[in-house]
Short mmCIF file of C-alpha atoms in Angstrom, two decimals:
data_model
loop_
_atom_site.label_atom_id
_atom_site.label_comp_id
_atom_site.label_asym_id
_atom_site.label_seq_id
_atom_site.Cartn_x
_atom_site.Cartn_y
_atom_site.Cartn_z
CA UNK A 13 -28.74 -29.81 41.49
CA UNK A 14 -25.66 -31.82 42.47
CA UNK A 15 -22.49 -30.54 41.51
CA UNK A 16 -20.37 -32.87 39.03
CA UNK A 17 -16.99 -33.92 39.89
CA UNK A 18 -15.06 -30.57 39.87
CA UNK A 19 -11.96 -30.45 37.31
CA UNK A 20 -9.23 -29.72 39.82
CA UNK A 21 -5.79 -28.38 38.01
CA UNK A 22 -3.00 -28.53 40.46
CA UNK A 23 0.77 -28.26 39.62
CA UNK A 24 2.83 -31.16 39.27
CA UNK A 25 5.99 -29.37 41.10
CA UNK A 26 6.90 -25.93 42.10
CA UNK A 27 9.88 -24.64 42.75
CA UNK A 28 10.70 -23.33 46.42
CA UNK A 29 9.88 -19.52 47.34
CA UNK A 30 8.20 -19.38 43.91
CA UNK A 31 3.69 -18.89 43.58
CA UNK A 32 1.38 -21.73 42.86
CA UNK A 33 -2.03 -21.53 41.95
CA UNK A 34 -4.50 -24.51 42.05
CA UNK A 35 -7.84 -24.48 40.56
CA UNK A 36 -11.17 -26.41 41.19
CA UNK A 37 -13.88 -25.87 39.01
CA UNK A 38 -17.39 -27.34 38.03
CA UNK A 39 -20.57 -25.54 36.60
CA UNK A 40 -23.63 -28.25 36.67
CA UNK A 41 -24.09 -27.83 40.64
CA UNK A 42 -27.28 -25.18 41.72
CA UNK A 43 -27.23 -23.49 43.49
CA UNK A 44 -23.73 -22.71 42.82
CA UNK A 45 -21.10 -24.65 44.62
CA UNK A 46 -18.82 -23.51 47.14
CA UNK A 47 -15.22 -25.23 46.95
CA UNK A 48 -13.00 -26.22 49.76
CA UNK A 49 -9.30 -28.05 49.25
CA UNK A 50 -7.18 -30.73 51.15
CA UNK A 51 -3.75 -31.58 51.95
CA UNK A 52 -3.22 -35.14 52.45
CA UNK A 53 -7.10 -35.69 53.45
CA UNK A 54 -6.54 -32.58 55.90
CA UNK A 55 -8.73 -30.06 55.32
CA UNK A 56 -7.18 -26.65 54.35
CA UNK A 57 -8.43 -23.58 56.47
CA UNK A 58 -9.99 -20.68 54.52
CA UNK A 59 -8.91 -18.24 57.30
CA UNK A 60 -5.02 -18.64 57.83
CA UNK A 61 -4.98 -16.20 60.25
CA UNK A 62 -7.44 -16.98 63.15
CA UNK A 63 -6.92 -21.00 62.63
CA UNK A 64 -3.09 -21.20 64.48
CA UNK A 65 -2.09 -24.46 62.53
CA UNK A 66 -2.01 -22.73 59.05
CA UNK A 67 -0.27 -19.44 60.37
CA UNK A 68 2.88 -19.96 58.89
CA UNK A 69 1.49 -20.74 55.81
CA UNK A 70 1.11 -18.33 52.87
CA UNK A 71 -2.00 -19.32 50.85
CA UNK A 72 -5.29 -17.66 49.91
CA UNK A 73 -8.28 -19.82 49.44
CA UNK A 74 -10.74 -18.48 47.37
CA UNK A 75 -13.99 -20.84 48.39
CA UNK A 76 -16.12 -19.01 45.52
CA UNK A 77 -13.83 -19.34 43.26
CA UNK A 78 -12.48 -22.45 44.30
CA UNK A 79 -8.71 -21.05 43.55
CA UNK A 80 -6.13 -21.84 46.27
CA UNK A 81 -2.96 -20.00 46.12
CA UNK A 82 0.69 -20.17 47.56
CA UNK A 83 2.43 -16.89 47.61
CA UNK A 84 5.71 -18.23 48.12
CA UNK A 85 5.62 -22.59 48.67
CA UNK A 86 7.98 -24.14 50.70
CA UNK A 87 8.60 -28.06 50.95
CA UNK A 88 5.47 -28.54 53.64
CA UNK A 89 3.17 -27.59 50.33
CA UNK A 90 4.48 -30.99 49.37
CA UNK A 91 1.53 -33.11 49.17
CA UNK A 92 -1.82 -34.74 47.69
CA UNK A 93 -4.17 -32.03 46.81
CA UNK A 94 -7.84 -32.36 46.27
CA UNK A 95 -11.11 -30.57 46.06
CA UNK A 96 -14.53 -30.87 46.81
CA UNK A 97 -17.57 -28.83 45.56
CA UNK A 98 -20.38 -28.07 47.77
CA UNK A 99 -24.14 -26.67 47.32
CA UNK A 100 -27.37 -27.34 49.10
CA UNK A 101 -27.79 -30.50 47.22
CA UNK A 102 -24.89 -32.71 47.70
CA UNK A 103 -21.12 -32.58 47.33
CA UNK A 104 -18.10 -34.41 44.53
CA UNK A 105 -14.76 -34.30 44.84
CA UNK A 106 -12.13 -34.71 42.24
CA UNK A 107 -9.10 -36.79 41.95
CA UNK A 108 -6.21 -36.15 44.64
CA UNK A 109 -3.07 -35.30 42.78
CA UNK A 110 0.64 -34.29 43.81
CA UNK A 111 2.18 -31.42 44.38
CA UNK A 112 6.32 -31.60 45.02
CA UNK A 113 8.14 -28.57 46.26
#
């Protein structure tokens, strides 16, 4: 089954140095959908630390779970956020929305 468009819940602004957590979520999709975010229609790497354009960042991307957090944002978080969900059957993406540091 398809997913649905996910229900993405991102923060509308964050202080500097401070966490953020953004969530993507949907439950029709089977088998169950994996979930993978994007800056400014840039995708966002899952693996910080072998990809050398996110190594200064300090996220964790949960594709399972679909949860993306910054440990400690700084003002190149700033930016259009948005999610896609995933399975064997297709893919939706929800609504970009901003995030200001």
């Amino acid at each position: 089954v398809k997913p649905m468009t996910p229900r993405c819940t991102v923060p509308k602004a964050v202080p500097v140095g401070k966490t953020a957590s953004l969530h993507c979520h949907e439950s029709e999709g089977y088998p169950k959908s994996t979930y993978s975010w994007y800056r400014n229609s840039e995708p966002l790497s899952p693996d910080t630390k072998s990809n050398a354009r996110f190594q200064n960042s300090s996220y964790t991307l949960n594709p399972t779970t679909g949860t993306l957090v910054f440990h400690a944002v700084h003002k190149g978080d700033t930016g259009r956020y948005s999610c896609i969900a995933t399975n064997d059957a297709g893919f939706a993406k929800c609504e970009e929305q901003e995030m200001e540091v």
